[in-house]
Amino acid sequence: MGIATSTKPFVERVEEAKKDKFMQASVAKAQDAQWDKREAARKELGNWEQWRDLGEQIRQHVIKYLPDYLEEFADNVEKKGGHVFFAKTDQEATEYIKDLAVKKAVKKVVKSKSMVSTEIDLDKELMKLPGVSVMETDLAEFILQEDNWDEPTHIVFPTLHKNRDQIQKVFEKLGYTGSNEPEKMAKFARKYLREYFLQADMGVTGCNFAIADSGMINLVTNEGNADLTMAIPKTQVVVMGMERIVPSLKEAEVLDNMLSRSAVGQKLTSYCSFSGKRTDDESDGPDDFHVVIIDNGRSNALGTQFESVLQCIRCGSCLNVCPVYRHIGGKGYGSIYPGPIGAVLSPVLDGYEEFGDLPYASSLCAACTETCPVRIPLHELLIEHRHVMMDKLHTDHSLTNTIMKTIGVGTGSPILFKSAMFGANTASKVVSHHDHDSVAGFLYETGRIGKLHKPVPKFARGWTDIRDLPQPAKSHENFRHWFKKHKQEQAAKGGK
Amino acid sequence: MKVAIFSTCVVDLFFPKVGQAMTEVLERFGCDCYLPENQICCGQPTYNSGYLKETDKTLHNEIDSLLSVDADYIVGPAGSCVAMLRSYKNSLKDDPEYAQKAAELADKSYEFSQFLYRVLGVVDAGAQLDAKATYHRSCHMTRLLGEATAPFVLLDHVKDLEMTPLPNIQNCCGFGGTFSAKEPEISQTMVDEKVDSVLSTKAEILISADPACLMNIGGRFSRRGEKIKIMHIAEVLNSNVDVKRIKYKKDIEKVEQ
């Protein structure tokens, strides 16, 4: 399914998410805990806003000179005996990796967590090969795999939607007999996975940053599984989005610092490694080393108003501050890239037909823009998507479209607005009833708001289905009327 | 000092008392207030929905109207709408006729509490209100306008007003303009959490500097049958004022020295 995690329409996914009280509680708890950890880690670093400036500059620079840096990186990988393959599409990428697996007679593949490998459906494609099995070695991804290949709901914490009891049940299918304590379950998974590691003949990892001037791959994890995936199997495949590149170790250091603090609230993750093909003086590492650099829609953003989405370093902090993600979770978005970054990126990669709803799944509160370590103006890009859909592609032909255009005319013409203000109180009587003596602003005096009758026009119903609407001010009681009178009284008193 | 009042469509349509309170407070501090006749709306309903073409006329009208009075400052009772006014200079930067005017508008536009605190230097507006209250921080005022201090300082100085911190103050109330009508399912879960947070403070009054957020949270309170009094910060700062209590930043600094 590529980046889509569901075939259901957006409204249905939201409806399901709304019923999932466990997921909501779990996401809220994680968001609140991450808020404290993240802010503390950033504060401890100091001068966070200047770090953001630097992070943004590094990423913008790389995107601007992307072809040059990719070439430099590829040259350096090849100089050390590695191979680089540029894949235009997901299919080109998976075909290359499958061919390699066949050529090498691979039986057991170990993988570390990689969003781009999920994006191209690599696991499922590899398992189509006869005699090939795949093992996800990141604890969370392992849980998803053993739970009948459930989809990740967060780009950093893939199992955010599952609780420890659910995980215990998944592990019991593998012979686990212990309690639901996370430490015990992790120990079980560790033992289970270790055996698999030792037998693996192909390793697949993602890539946090590719270092252009040395051809090295920088991986950042807390479990060390990515390093084992790099060290043990003789054949190694790195899959990376084409934008995940930095000029040198110097820039990687800056971004790793920001990534760890933003993603998990740590100064640095437990493991932060830089590696590549085994060199002659190294005892472990792959002898056959392949880097698959994937476009798969990313170049749609190049040179457009969406280019800054490629600055993303996949820290997930925009998900962790998003009030919409808080309530609909990853499944609500229906993309492996959920949250604000997903709502911007998914339509860029896969188009508006599949993901046109996502840019509207935002109150534009700008918490995402505020937290983004590399200053992607996420909420502005959401408006930009809406702009492309409404003004340029004209995808909305509903009544709402007509209403919005009418509002556009009404808010641009003083005469029309004044007559609307004059008639608002009367017009609202069609849809509302209220005490005969109620006046606009009476909400402030009594804490009550006029109740509405149904049916009301469809667009207004979204509002009135869940909350009351205050009664519009009568024309002789509105602010402008008061102001005029007030000024006249001042003048009469001989004032101004 | 001449001040043009940016009334906002929400206040014009629904909340006359907010406009009145704001005007009275500003006049108390010596502002000569004007209400430019032809202003309508900052343009967010259409702009944020993606109808940029349709919004152009709205922005042009708002600029022409607000600049029609030769005022020193433009002051509005809504952080979100003022943030939008200030953003005109970006959205109209390539507009040969309006780019310059939009920049002028941005330079002199302030949200009400921000204006009191930052321009007039007021810390105590002289108000008194015997109640327990909590404050909803609007997203646009905090993040887009960048004003996260002024309302808190001013409310802290209101005599007898006990302010209780609102848990998860950073989370949006679920208004989001047309979002509230277009995505009611998501908006409801957001506003419900906000209502629950407000209830948990046991505050009698919910205060904000953004009438649209108040309309949303208040509307949900009302629908759920929960009781709360809702006040705009201008109404609070206009309550039981004794001018003898008025204090400026410079007064406090003197005391500290």
Tab-separated table of C-alpha atoms in Angstrom, chain B residues 39-245:
chain	number	residue	atom	x	y	z
B	39	GLN	CA	-13.101	47.569	8.023
B	40	ILE	CA	-14.566	44.069	7.915
B	41	CYS	CA	-12.399	41.088	8.641
B	42	CYS	CA	-8.722	40.145	8.652
B	43	GLY	CA	-9.384	37.540	5.965
B	44	GLN	CA	-8.505	34.368	7.846
B	45	PRO	CA	-11.718	32.436	7.027
B	46	THR	CA	-10.944	32.361	3.322
B	47	TYR	CA	-7.137	32.651	3.471
B	48	ASN	CA	-6.699	29.725	5.846
B	49	SER	CA	-9.109	27.633	3.785
B	50	GLY	CA	-6.929	28.022	0.720
B	51	TYR	CA	-9.008	30.656	-1.111
B	52	LEU	CA	-6.137	33.057	-1.553
B	53	LYS	CA	-7.483	34.672	-4.695
B	54	GLU	CA	-10.790	35.393	-2.988
B	55	THR	CA	-8.934	36.853	-0.002
B	56	ASP	CA	-7.041	39.559	-1.897
B	57	LYS	CA	-9.998	41.920	-1.934
B	58	THR	CA	-10.520	41.388	1.809
B	59	LEU	CA	-6.901	42.254	2.596
B	60	HIS	CA	-6.913	45.318	0.362
B	61	ASN	CA	-10.114	46.575	1.946
B	62	GLU	CA	-8.815	46.028	5.464
B	63	ILE	CA	-5.585	47.892	4.709
B	64	ASP	CA	-7.362	50.815	3.056
B	65	SER	CA	-9.814	51.073	5.885
B	66	LEU	CA	-7.442	50.751	8.833
B	67	LEU	CA	-4.996	53.221	7.284
B	68	SER	CA	-7.786	55.672	6.420
B	69	VAL	CA	-7.428	57.133	9.909
B	70	ASP	CA	-4.064	58.739	10.457
B	71	ALA	CA	-3.472	56.886	13.736
B	72	ASP	CA	-0.266	56.226	15.633
B	73	TYR	CA	-1.340	52.676	16.404
B	74	ILE	CA	-3.910	50.097	15.364
B	75	VAL	CA	-5.214	48.023	18.275
B	76	GLY	CA	-7.438	44.953	18.151
B	77	PRO	CA	-9.063	42.684	20.739
B	78	ALA	CA	-7.926	39.397	19.162
B	79	GLY	CA	-4.373	38.031	19.049
B	80	SER	CA	-5.104	35.785	16.108
B	81	CYS	CA	-6.567	38.545	13.926
B	82	VAL	CA	-3.722	40.930	14.785
B	83	ALA	CA	-1.181	38.232	13.866
B	84	MET	CA	-2.983	37.972	10.529
B	85	LEU	CA	-2.794	41.756	10.005
B	86	ARG	CA	0.923	41.633	10.624
B	87	SER	CA	1.327	38.780	8.144
B	88	TYR	CA	-0.119	40.854	5.279
B	89	LYS	CA	3.340	42.195	4.608
B	90	ASN	CA	4.447	38.679	3.701
B	91	SER	CA	1.417	37.672	1.681
B	92	LEU	CA	1.337	40.991	-0.204
B	93	LYS	CA	5.087	41.489	-0.593
B	94	ASP	CA	4.802	41.209	-4.375
B	95	ASP	CA	1.725	43.414	-4.630
B	96	PRO	CA	3.003	46.666	-6.195
B	97	GLU	CA	0.183	48.766	-4.798
B	98	TYR	CA	-0.142	47.250	-1.325
B	99	ALA	CA	3.277	45.914	-0.265
B	100	GLN	CA	4.329	49.228	1.273
B	101	LYS	CA	0.975	49.813	2.962
B	102	ALA	CA	0.974	46.284	4.370
B	103	ALA	CA	4.371	46.902	5.943
B	104	GLU	CA	3.125	50.137	7.498
B	105	LEU	CA	0.076	48.322	8.846
B	106	ALA	CA	2.228	45.567	10.356
B	107	ASP	CA	4.464	48.090	12.110
B	108	LYS	CA	1.673	49.770	14.004
B	109	SER	CA	-0.706	46.878	14.751
B	110	TYR	CA	-0.947	45.511	18.272
B	111	GLU	CA	-3.158	43.156	20.188
B	112	PHE	CA	-4.936	44.978	23.047
B	113	SER	CA	-3.041	43.547	26.055
B	114	GLN	CA	0.224	43.662	24.129
B	115	PHE	CA	-0.387	47.335	23.377
B	116	LEU	CA	-1.101	48.131	27.029
B	117	TYR	CA	1.989	46.333	28.259
B	118	ARG	CA	4.530	46.927	25.493
B	119	VAL	CA	3.589	50.344	24.131
B	120	LEU	CA	1.920	52.093	27.065
B	121	GLY	CA	4.056	50.276	29.637
B	122	VAL	CA	1.078	49.418	31.846
B	123	VAL	CA	1.392	46.579	34.356
B	124	ASP	CA	-1.627	47.358	36.559
B	125	ALA	CA	-4.675	48.673	34.736
B	126	GLY	CA	-6.323	49.525	38.049
B	127	ALA	CA	-8.964	46.798	37.818
B	128	GLN	CA	-10.443	44.742	40.647
B	129	LEU	CA	-12.312	41.468	40.351
B	130	ASP	CA	-12.974	39.141	43.246
B	131	ALA	CA	-12.920	35.729	41.580
B	132	LYS	CA	-10.908	32.653	40.793
B	133	ALA	CA	-10.000	32.545	37.115
B	134	THR	CA	-7.877	30.771	34.559
B	135	TYR	CA	-6.437	32.014	31.275
B	136	HIS	CA	-6.608	30.352	27.848
B	137	ARG	CA	-3.558	31.234	25.806
B	138	SER	CA	-4.463	31.389	22.137
B	139	CYS	CA	-2.139	29.621	19.719
B	140	HIS	CA	-1.893	32.418	17.171
B	141	MET	CA	-1.317	35.115	19.766
B	142	THR	CA	1.450	33.070	21.376
B	143	ARG	CA	3.115	31.529	18.364
B	144	LEU	CA	2.414	33.814	15.432
B	145	LEU	CA	2.204	37.156	17.210
B	146	GLY	CA	4.814	35.989	19.719
B	147	GLU	CA	3.040	37.523	22.718
B	148	ALA	CA	3.167	35.175	25.703
B	149	THR	CA	3.795	37.656	28.511
B	150	ALA	CA	1.536	40.723	28.394
B	151	PRO	CA	-1.828	39.148	29.354
B	152	PHE	CA	-0.281	37.231	32.259
B	153	VAL	CA	1.397	40.316	33.725
B	154	LEU	CA	-1.756	42.403	33.408
B	155	LEU	CA	-3.996	39.711	34.926
B	156	ASP	CA	-1.559	39.092	37.777
B	157	HIS	CA	-2.027	42.726	38.804
B	158	VAL	CA	-5.839	42.699	38.913
B	159	LYS	CA	-6.803	43.203	42.559
B	160	ASP	CA	-8.474	40.206	44.240
B	161	LEU	CA	-8.271	38.089	41.087
B	162	GLU	CA	-6.866	34.666	41.813
B	163	MET	CA	-5.304	33.185	38.668
B	164	THR	CA	-4.958	29.396	38.456
B	165	PRO	CA	-2.731	27.878	35.770
B	166	LEU	CA	-4.571	25.992	33.042
B	167	PRO	CA	-3.181	22.458	32.547
B	168	ASN	CA	-1.941	21.739	29.014
B	169	ILE	CA	-2.146	25.428	28.248
B	170	GLN	CA	-0.095	24.806	25.098
B	171	ASN	CA	-2.817	22.784	23.385
B	172	CYS	CA	-5.190	24.345	20.871
B	173	CYS	CA	-8.854	24.627	21.904
B	174	GLY	CA	-9.963	23.152	18.585
B	175	PHE	CA	-11.360	26.328	17.044
B	176	GLY	CA	-9.071	26.822	14.061
B	177	GLY	CA	-11.553	28.997	12.148
B	178	THR	CA	-13.335	26.987	9.490
B	179	PHE	CA	-11.637	23.860	10.913
B	180	SER	CA	-14.270	23.846	13.681
B	181	ALA	CA	-17.045	23.544	11.104
B	182	LYS	CA	-15.192	21.444	8.529
B	183	GLU	CA	-13.754	18.857	10.935
B	184	PRO	CA	-16.275	18.875	13.811
B	185	GLU	CA	-15.342	15.367	14.937
B	186	ILE	CA	-11.706	16.282	15.590
B	187	SER	CA	-12.581	19.742	16.835
B	188	GLN	CA	-14.950	18.248	19.403
B	189	THR	CA	-12.327	16.006	21.002
B	190	MET	CA	-10.003	18.994	21.208
B	191	VAL	CA	-12.512	21.387	22.746
B	192	ASP	CA	-13.736	18.683	25.130
B	193	GLU	CA	-10.225	18.240	26.484
B	194	LYS	CA	-9.971	22.026	26.856
B	195	VAL	CA	-13.300	22.180	28.719
B	196	ASP	CA	-12.109	19.363	31.007
B	197	SER	CA	-8.841	21.209	31.662
B	198	VAL	CA	-10.724	24.390	32.539
B	199	LEU	CA	-13.081	22.458	34.818
B	200	SER	CA	-10.121	20.854	36.588
B	201	THR	CA	-8.910	24.304	37.707
B	202	LYS	CA	-12.237	24.962	39.480
B	203	ALA	CA	-12.067	28.488	38.060
B	204	GLU	CA	-15.269	30.566	37.997
B	205	ILE	CA	-14.060	32.612	35.031
B	206	LEU	CA	-12.274	31.676	31.853
B	207	ILE	CA	-10.333	34.586	30.376
B	208	SER	CA	-8.715	34.929	26.976
B	209	ALA	CA	-7.452	37.565	24.578
B	210	ASP	CA	-9.067	35.844	21.593
B	211	PRO	CA	-12.872	36.085	21.343
B	212	ALA	CA	-13.061	33.293	18.759
B	213	CYS	CA	-11.457	30.776	21.142
B	214	LEU	CA	-13.874	31.945	23.827
B	215	MET	CA	-16.789	31.476	21.437
B	216	ASN	CA	-15.611	27.921	20.810
B	217	ILE	CA	-14.854	26.904	24.392
B	218	GLY	CA	-17.904	28.757	25.714
B	219	GLY	CA	-20.120	27.169	23.092
B	220	ARG	CA	-18.975	23.710	24.138
B	221	PHE	CA	-19.384	24.527	27.848
B	222	SER	CA	-22.927	25.606	27.112
B	223	ARG	CA	-23.734	22.514	25.039
B	224	ARG	CA	-22.385	20.241	27.775
B	225	GLY	CA	-24.498	22.062	30.327
B	226	GLU	CA	-21.430	23.042	32.354
B	227	LYS	CA	-21.290	26.467	33.961
B	228	ILE	CA	-18.493	28.939	33.447
B	229	LYS	CA	-18.313	32.685	33.117
B	230	ILE	CA	-16.359	33.793	30.124
B	231	MET	CA	-14.589	37.125	29.906
B	232	HIS	CA	-12.342	38.785	27.414
B	233	ILE	CA	-9.230	40.287	29.011
B	234	ALA	CA	-10.472	43.799	28.128
B	235	GLU	CA	-13.607	43.203	30.200
B	236	VAL	CA	-11.498	42.028	33.132
B	237	LEU	CA	-9.190	45.038	32.919
B	238	ASN	CA	-12.249	47.298	32.768
B	239	SER	CA	-13.792	45.858	35.961
B	240	ASN	CA	-14.212	48.088	39.038
B	241	VAL	CA	-11.322	50.299	38.043
B	242	ASP	CA	-9.718	52.605	40.546
B	243	VAL	CA	-7.271	54.839	38.681
B	244	LYS	CA	-5.208	55.209	41.845
B	245	ARG	CA	-4.145	51.592	41.432
